[in-house]
Tab-separated table of C-alpha atoms in Angstrom:
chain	number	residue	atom	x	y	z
A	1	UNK	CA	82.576	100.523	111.668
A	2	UNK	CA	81.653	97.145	109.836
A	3	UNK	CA	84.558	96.463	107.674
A	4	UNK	CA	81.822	94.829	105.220
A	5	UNK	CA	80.204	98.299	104.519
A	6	UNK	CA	82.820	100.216	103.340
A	7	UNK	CA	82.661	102.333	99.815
A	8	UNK	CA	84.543	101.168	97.336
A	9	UNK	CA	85.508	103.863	94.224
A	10	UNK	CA	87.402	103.620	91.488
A	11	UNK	CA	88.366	105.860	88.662
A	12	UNK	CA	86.369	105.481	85.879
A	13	UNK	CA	88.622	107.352	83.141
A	14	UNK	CA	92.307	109.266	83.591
A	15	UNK	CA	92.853	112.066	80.691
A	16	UNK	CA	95.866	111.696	78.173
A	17	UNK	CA	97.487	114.838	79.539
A	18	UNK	CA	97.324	113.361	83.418
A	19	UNK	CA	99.502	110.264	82.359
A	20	UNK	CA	101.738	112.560	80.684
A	21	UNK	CA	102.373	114.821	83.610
A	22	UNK	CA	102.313	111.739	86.052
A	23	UNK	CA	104.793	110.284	83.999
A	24	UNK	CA	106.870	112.527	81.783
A	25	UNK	CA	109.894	112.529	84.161
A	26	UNK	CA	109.785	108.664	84.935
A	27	UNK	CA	109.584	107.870	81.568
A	28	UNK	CA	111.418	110.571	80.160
A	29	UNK	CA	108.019	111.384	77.944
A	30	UNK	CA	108.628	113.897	74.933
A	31	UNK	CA	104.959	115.088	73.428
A	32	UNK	CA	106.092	114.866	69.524
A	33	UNK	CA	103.035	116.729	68.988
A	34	UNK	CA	102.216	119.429	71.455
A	35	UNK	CA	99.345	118.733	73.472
A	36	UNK	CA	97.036	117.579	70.899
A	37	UNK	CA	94.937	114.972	72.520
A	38	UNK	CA	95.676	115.722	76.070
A	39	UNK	CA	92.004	116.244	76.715
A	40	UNK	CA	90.753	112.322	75.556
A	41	UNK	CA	90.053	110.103	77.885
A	42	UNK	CA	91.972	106.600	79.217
A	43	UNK	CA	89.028	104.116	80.410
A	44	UNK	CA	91.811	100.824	79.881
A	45	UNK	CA	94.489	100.190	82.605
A	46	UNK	CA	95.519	97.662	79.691
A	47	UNK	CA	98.251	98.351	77.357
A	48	UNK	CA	98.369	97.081	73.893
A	49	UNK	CA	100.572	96.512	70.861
A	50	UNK	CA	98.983	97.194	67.513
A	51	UNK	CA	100.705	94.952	65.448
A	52	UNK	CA	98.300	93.239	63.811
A	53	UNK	CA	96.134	95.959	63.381
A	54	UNK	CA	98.732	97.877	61.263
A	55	UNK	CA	99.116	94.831	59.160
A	56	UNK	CA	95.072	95.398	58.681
A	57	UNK	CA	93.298	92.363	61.162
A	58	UNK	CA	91.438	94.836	63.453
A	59	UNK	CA	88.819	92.160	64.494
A	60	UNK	CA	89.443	92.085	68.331
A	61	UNK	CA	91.592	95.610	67.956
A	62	UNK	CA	91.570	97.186	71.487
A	63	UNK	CA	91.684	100.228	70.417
A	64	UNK	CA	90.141	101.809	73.496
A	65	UNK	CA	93.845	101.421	75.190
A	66	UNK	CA	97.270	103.565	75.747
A	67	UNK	CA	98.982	101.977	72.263
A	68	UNK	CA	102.239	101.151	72.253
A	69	UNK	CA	105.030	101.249	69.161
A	70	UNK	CA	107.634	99.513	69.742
A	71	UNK	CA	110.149	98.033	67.467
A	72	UNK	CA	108.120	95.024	65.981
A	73	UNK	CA	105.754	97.953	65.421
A	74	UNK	CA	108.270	100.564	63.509
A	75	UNK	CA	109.950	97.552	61.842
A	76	UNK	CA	107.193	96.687	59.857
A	77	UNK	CA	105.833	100.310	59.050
A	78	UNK	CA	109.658	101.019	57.530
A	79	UNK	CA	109.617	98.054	55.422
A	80	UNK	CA	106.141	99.374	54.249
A	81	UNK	CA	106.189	102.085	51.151
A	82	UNK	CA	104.895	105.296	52.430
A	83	UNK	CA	101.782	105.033	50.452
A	84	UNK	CA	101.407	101.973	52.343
A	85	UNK	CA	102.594	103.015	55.840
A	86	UNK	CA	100.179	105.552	55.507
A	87	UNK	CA	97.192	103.470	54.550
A	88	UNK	CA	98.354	101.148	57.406
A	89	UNK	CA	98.377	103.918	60.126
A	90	UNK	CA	95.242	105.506	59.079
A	91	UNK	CA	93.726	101.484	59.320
A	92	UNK	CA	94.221	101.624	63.203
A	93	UNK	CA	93.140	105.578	63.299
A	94	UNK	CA	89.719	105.020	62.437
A	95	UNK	CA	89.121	104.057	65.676
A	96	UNK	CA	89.261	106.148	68.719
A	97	UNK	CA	92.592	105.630	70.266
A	98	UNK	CA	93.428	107.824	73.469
A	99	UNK	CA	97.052	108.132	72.610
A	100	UNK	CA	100.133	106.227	71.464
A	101	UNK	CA	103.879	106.024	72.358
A	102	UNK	CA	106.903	105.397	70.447
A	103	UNK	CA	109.394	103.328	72.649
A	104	UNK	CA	113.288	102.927	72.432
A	105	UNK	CA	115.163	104.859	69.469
A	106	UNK	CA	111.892	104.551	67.533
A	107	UNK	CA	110.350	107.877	65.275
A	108	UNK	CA	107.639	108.252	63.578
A	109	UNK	CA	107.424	110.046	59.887
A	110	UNK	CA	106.644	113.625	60.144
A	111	UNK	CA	103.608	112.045	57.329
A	112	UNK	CA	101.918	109.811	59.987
A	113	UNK	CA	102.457	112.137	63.169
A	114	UNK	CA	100.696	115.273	60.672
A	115	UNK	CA	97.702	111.953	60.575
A	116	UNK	CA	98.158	111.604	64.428
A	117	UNK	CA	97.416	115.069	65.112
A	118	UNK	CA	94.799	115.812	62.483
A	119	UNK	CA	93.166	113.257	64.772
A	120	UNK	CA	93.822	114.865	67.812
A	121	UNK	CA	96.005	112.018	69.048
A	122	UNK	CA	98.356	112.600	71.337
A	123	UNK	CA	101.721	110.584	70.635
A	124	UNK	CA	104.614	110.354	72.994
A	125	UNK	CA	108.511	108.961	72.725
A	126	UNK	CA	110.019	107.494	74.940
A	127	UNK	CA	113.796	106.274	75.086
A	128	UNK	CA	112.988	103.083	77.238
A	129	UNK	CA	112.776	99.650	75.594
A	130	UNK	CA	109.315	98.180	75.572
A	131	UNK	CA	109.170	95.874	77.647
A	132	UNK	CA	110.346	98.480	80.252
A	133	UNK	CA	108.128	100.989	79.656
A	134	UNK	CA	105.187	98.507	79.525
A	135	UNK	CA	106.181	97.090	83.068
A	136	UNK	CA	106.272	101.414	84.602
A	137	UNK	CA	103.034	101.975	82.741
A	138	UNK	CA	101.470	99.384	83.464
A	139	UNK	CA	101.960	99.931	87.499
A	140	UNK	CA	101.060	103.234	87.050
A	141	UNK	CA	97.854	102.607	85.047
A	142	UNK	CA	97.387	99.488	87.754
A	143	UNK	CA	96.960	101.888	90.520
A	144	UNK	CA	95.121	104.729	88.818
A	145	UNK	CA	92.653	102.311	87.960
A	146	UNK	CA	92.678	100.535	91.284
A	147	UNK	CA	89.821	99.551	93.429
A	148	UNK	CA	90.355	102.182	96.899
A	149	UNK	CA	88.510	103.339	99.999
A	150	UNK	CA	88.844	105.446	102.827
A	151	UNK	CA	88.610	104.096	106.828
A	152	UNK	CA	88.294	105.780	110.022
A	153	UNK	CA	90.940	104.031	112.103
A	154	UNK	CA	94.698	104.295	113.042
A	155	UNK	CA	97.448	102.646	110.709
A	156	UNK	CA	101.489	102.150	111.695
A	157	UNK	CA	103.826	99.796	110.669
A	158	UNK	CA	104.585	97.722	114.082
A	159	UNK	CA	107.854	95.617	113.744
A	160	UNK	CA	107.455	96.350	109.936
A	161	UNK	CA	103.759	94.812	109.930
A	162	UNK	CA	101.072	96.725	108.866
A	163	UNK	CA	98.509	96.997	111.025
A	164	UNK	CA	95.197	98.661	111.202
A	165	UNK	CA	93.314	99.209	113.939
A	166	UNK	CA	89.851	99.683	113.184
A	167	UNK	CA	87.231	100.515	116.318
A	168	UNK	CA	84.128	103.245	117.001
A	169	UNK	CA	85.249	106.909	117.495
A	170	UNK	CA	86.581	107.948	120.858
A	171	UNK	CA	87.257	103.858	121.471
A	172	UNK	CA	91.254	105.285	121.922
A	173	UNK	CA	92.526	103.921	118.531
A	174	UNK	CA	94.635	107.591	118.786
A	175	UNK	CA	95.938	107.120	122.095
A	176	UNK	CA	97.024	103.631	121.163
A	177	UNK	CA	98.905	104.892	118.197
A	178	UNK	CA	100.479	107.601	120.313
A	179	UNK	CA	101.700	105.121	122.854
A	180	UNK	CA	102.572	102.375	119.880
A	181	UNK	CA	105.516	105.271	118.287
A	182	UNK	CA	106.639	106.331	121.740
A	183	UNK	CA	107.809	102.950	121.715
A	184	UNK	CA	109.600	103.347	118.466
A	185	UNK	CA	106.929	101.869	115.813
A	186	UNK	CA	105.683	104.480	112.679
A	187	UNK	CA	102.865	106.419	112.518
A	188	UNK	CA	101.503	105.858	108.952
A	189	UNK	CA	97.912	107.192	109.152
A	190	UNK	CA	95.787	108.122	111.942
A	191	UNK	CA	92.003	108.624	111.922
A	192	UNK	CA	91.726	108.574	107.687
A	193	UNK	CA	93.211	105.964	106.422
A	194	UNK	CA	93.303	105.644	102.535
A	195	UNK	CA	93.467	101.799	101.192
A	196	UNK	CA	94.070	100.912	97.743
A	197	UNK	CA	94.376	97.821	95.569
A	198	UNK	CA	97.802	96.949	94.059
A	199	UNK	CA	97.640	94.372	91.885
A	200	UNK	CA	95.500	90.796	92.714
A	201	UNK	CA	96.373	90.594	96.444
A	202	UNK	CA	97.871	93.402	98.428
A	203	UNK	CA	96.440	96.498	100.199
A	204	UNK	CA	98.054	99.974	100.341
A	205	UNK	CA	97.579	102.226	102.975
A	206	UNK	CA	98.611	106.215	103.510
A	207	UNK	CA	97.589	109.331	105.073
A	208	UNK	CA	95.664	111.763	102.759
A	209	UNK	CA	97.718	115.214	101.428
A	210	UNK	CA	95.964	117.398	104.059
A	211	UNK	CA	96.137	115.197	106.511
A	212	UNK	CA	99.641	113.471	106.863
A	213	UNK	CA	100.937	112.706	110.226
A	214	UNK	CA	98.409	114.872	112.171
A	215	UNK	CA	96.414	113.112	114.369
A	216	UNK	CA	94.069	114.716	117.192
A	217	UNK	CA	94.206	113.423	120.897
A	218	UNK	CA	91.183	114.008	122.934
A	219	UNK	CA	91.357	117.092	125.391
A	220	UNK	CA	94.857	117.807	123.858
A	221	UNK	CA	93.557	118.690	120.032
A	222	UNK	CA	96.016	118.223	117.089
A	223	UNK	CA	99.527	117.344	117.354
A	224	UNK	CA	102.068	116.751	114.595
A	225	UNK	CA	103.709	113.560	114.789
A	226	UNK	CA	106.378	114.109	112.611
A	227	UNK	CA	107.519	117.075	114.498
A	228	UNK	CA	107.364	116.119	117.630
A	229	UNK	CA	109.324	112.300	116.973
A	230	UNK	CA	110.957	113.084	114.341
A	231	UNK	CA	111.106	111.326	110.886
A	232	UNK	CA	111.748	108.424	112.868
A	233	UNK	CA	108.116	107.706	113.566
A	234	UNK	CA	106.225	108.287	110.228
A	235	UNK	CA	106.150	106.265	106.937
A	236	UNK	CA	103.899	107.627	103.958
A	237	UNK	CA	102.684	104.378	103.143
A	238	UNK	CA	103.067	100.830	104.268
A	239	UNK	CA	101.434	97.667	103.058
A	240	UNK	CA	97.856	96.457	104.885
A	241	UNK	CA	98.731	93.209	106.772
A	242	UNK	CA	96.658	92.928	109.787
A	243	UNK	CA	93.560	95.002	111.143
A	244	UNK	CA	92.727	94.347	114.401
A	245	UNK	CA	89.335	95.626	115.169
A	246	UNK	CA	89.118	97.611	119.116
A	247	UNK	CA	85.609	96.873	120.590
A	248	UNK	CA	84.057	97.163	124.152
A	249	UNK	CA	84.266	94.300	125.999
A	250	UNK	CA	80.877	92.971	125.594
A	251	UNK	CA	79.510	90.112	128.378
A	252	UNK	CA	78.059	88.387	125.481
A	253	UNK	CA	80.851	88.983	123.001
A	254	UNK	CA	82.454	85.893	121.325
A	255	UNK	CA	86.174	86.117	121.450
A	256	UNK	CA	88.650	83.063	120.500
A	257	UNK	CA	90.798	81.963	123.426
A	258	UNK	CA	93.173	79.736	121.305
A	259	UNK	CA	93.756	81.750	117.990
A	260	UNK	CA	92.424	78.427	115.879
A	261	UNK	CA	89.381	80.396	114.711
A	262	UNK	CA	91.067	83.836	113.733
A	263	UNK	CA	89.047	84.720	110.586
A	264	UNK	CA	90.224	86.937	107.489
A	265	UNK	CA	87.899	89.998	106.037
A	266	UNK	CA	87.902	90.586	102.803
A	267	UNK	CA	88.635	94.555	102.062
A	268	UNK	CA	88.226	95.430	98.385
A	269	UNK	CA	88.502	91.608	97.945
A	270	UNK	CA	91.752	90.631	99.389
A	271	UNK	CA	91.386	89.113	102.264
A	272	UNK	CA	93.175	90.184	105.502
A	273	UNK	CA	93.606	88.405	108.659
A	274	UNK	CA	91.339	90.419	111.681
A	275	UNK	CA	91.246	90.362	115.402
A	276	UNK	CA	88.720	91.010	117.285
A	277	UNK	CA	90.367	92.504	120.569
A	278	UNK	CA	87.379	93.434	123.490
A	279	UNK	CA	89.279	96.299	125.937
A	280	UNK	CA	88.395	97.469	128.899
A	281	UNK	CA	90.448	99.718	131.715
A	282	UNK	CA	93.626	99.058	132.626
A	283	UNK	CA	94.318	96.383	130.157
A	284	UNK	CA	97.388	97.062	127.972
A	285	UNK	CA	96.625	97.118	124.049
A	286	UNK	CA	100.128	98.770	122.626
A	287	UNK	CA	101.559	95.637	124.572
A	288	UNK	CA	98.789	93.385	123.177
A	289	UNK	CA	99.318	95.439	119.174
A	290	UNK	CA	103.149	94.862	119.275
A	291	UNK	CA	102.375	90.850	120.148
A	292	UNK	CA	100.410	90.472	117.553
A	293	UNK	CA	102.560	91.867	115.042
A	294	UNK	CA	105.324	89.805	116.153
A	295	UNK	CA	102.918	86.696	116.097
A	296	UNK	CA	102.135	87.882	112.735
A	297	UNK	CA	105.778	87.610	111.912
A	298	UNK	CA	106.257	83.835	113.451
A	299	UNK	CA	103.321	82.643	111.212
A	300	UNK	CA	104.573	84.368	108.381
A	301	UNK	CA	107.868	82.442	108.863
A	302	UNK	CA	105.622	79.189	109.307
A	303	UNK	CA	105.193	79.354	113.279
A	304	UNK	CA	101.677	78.986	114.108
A	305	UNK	CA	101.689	79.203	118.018
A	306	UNK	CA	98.220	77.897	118.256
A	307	UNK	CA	98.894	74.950	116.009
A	308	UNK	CA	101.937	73.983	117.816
A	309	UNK	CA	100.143	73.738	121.368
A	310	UNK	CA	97.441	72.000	119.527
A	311	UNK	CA	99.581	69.367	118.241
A	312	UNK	CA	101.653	68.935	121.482
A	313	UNK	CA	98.497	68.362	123.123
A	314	UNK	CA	97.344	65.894	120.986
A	315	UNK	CA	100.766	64.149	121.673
A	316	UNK	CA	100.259	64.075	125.525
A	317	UNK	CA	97.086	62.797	125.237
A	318	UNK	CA	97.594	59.541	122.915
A	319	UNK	CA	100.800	59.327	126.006
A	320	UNK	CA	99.917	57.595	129.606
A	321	UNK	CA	101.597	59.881	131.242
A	322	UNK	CA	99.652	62.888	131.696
A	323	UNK	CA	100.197	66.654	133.634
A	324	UNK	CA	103.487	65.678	134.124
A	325	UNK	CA	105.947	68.464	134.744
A	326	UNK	CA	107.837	70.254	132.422
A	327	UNK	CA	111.013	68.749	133.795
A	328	UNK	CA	111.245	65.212	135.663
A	329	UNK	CA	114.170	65.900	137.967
A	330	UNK	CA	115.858	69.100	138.884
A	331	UNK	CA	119.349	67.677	139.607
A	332	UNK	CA	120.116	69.627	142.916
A	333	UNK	CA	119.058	73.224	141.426
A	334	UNK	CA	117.560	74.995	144.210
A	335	UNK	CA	117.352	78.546	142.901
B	1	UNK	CA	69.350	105.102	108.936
B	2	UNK	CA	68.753	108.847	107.957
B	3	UNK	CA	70.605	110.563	105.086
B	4	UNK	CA	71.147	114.240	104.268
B	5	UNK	CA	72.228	116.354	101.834
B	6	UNK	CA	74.186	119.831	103.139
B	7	UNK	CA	75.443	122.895	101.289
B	8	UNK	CA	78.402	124.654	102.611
B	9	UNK	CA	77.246	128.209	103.080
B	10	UNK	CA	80.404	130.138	104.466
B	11	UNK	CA	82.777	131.762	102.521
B	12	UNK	CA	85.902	130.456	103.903
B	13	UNK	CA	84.250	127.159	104.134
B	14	UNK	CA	84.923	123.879	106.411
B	15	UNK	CA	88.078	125.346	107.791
B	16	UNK	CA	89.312	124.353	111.357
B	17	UNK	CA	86.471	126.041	113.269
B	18	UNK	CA	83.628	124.863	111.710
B	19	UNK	CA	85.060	121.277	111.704
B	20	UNK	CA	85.449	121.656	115.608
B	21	UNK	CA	81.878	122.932	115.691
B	22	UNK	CA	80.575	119.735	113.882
B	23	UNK	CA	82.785	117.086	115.882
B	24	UNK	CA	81.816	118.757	119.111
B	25	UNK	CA	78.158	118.485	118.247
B	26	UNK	CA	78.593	115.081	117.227
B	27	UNK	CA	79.907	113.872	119.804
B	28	UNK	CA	76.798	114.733	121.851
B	29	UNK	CA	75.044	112.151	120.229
B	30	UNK	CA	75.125	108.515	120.511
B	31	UNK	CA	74.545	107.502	116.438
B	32	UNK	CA	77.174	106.977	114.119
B	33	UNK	CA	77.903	110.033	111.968
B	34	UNK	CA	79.596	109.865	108.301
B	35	UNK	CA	80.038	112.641	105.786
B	36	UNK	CA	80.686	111.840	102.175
B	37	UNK	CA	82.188	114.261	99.635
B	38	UNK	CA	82.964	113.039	96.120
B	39	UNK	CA	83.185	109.467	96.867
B	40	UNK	CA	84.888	109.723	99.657
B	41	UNK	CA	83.030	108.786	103.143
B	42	UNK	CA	84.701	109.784	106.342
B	43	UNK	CA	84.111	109.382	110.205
B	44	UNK	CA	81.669	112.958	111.305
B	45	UNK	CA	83.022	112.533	115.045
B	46	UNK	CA	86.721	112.929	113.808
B	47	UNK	CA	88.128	116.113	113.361
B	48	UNK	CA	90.961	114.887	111.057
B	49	UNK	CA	88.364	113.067	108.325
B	50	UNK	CA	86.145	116.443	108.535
B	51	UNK	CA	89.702	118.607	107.699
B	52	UNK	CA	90.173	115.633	105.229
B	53	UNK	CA	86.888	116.886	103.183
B	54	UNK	CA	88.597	120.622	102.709
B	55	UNK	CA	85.272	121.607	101.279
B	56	UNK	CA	84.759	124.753	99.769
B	57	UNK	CA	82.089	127.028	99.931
B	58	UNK	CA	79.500	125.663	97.777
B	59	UNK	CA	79.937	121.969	97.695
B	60	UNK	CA	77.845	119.568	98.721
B	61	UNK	CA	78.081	116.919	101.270
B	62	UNK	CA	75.987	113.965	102.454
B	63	UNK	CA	75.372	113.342	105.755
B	64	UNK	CA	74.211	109.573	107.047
B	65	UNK	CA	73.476	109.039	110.674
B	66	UNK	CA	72.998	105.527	111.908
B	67	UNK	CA	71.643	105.158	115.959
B	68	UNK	CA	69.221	105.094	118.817
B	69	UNK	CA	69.293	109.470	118.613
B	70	UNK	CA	69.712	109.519	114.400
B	71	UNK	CA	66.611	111.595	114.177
B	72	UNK	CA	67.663	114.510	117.324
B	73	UNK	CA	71.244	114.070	116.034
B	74	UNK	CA	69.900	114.272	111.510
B	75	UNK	CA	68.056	117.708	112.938
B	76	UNK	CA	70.654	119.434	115.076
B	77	UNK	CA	73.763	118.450	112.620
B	78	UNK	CA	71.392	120.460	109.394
B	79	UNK	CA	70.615	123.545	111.787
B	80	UNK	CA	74.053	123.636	112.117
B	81	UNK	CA	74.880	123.634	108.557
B	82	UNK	CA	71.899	125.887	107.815
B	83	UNK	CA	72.960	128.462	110.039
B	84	UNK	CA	76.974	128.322	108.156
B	85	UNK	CA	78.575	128.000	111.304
B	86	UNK	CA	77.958	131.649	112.194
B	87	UNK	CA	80.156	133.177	109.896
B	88	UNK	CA	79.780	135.360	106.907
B	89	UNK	CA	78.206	133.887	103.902
């Protein structure tokens, strides 16, 4: 599969009554006026704070967001008349807002929640400060609205790295996999892999509902993972780290032979570091898989193997004494 | 690169047989074989990603076949579609 060519979808819109469900027990969400509004539309993973529309400057006024009262909010509506308050909430409902919450100990007059739902706006109260509920909502509007795609490989988390093996169907990606959680590493995904975005730079990856921890073995057919090795082997998700990509050994193939050229992919524009591994019979991948996870794990602790022997060479050579062995003298050790 | 657009024609739809059907037929051919449903695009010669699709009587998937055999494989694959699996429509 070329790892360049992949779909990439998104959700274009999430409806007011979907983030309340999602969220309701998380954020301890109380609908303060039914479900008025639950059919409008959230297009904005943003969040904002009216504030300055209330006090009337709606030039810039993203109203197209979740809106969220908090107390700078509700402080300056109370210090407001009701006339006033009024006139200041009806300011920022002229434009179509998909839904609004009330945070902390926070209420709105039964007067502007009538004006909330004469506009079929939904609004919600929440007992969590602000700040708190922007940080939960925020994450949770972050990945509805998150770049994703779906890949035909195997995914398990090998010495707690995530990696993905990508490679053409019947190539033994399964079989791997199989032989990779024998040995005591977790099955996250085989054969549909679902990838998402979280935030700027990290990739998520899990089995789809249907799916889970099923994964089909040629000549054998399907065979649950999880109940054959036990909760031990799986993991629902697990973060993308490395995908090594399972080819044919090809003649004509370029493969590195020092691991100074490794090159990243980009997938949904984070880039990943990828392998190219060529197999052929008899040659031991789940060996090969678990080394470079664990070489992952050196590098990430600021080990680069490659760069070391690189750099020792590079010390021999500006030496006179070349091919020397590793130790001069073995001081009567016969063994 | 061919594409194709198939109805499911069954009534209980791209269960576990049909999806056996499809792979096994797939994997005569030598071209790659994706089906999309809704956005999402998974590996034909898998059984798992065809399960993945659950698709219902009715819906509508795209086929794309990329190979040496696309046009044998683009032909067989929509006869097989066309003919709902041999079951009950």
């Amino acid at each position: 599969m070329d790892l360049q060519q992949i779909k990439e979808t998104r959700k274009n819109s999430i409806t007011v009554g979907y983030l309340f469900d999602s969220n309701k027990e998380r954020l301890r969400l109380k609908a303060l006026n039914g479900e008025t509004g639950f059919g409008k539309e959230i297009r904005d993973k943003n969040i904002h704070r009216p504030g300055l529309a209330l006090a009337g400057y709606v030039e810039l006024f993203t109203f197209n967001r979740v809106q969220i009262f908090g107390n700078t909010e509700m402080r300056y509506l109370r210090h407001l008349t009701l006339q006033e308050r009024i006139k200041s909430f009806e300011t920022i409902l002229q434009f179509e807002i998909p839904c609004m919450i009330v945070t902390g100990e926070n209420t709105l007059d039964p007067e502007l929640l009538t004006i909330a739902s004469e506009r079929g706006v939904a609004v919600f109260q929440s007992p969590f400060e602000t700040t708190k509920l922007v940080y939960f909502l925020g994450d949770f509007l972050d990945d509805q609205f998150a770049p994703q795609t779906v890949l035909h490989g195997s995914f398990l988390d090998v010495y707690g790295i995530g990696v993905l093996m990508t490679g053409r169907s019947g190539i033994g990606k399964s079989e791997i996999a199989l032989d990779l959680v024998e040995r005591g590493h977790r099955l996250v995904a085989d054969d549909v892999v679902m990838v998402i975005r979280k935030g700027e730079g990290i990739l998520m990856g899990a089995g789809s509902d249907v799916v889970k921890h099923f994964m089909e073995i040629r000549g054998l057919g399907l065979i649950d993972v999880r109940a054959v090795f036990g909760v031990r082997a799986i993991r629902f998700q697990k973060r993308v780290e490395v995908i090594v990509e399972l080819e044919e050994w090809r003649q004509e193939g370029e493969y590195t032979r020092t691991g100074l050229d490794h090159d990243n992919i980009s997938l949904l524009g984070v880039s990943i570091p990828h392998i190219k591994l060529p197999i052929f019979p008899g040659k031991n991948i789940t060996v090969i898989v678990e080394v470079i996870a664990l070489d992952y794990l050196l590098k990430h602790y600021g080990y680069d193997a490659a760069k070391a022997f690189a750099k020792r060479l590079d010390a021999a050579i500006s030496e006179k004494n070349k091919g020397r062995r590793a130790i001069d003298y073995f001081e009567h050790d016969f063994e | 690169m061919i594409t194709r657009d198939v109805t499911i024609r069954n009534r209980a739809g791209l269960h576990t047989r049909p999806a056996a059907a499809i792979v096994k037929l797939a994997a005569k051919y030598k071209a790659e074989f994706w089906i999309e449903k809704d956005g999402v695009e998974i590996n034909g010669k898998s059984i798992i990603g065809v399960m993945t699709l659950a698709a219902e009587q009715g819906s509508t998937l795209s086929l794309r076949f990329e190979g040496p055999d696309e046009g044998a494989f683009a032909e067989a694959m929509a006869q097989l579609f066309e003919s709902a699996f041999g079951e009950p429509t």
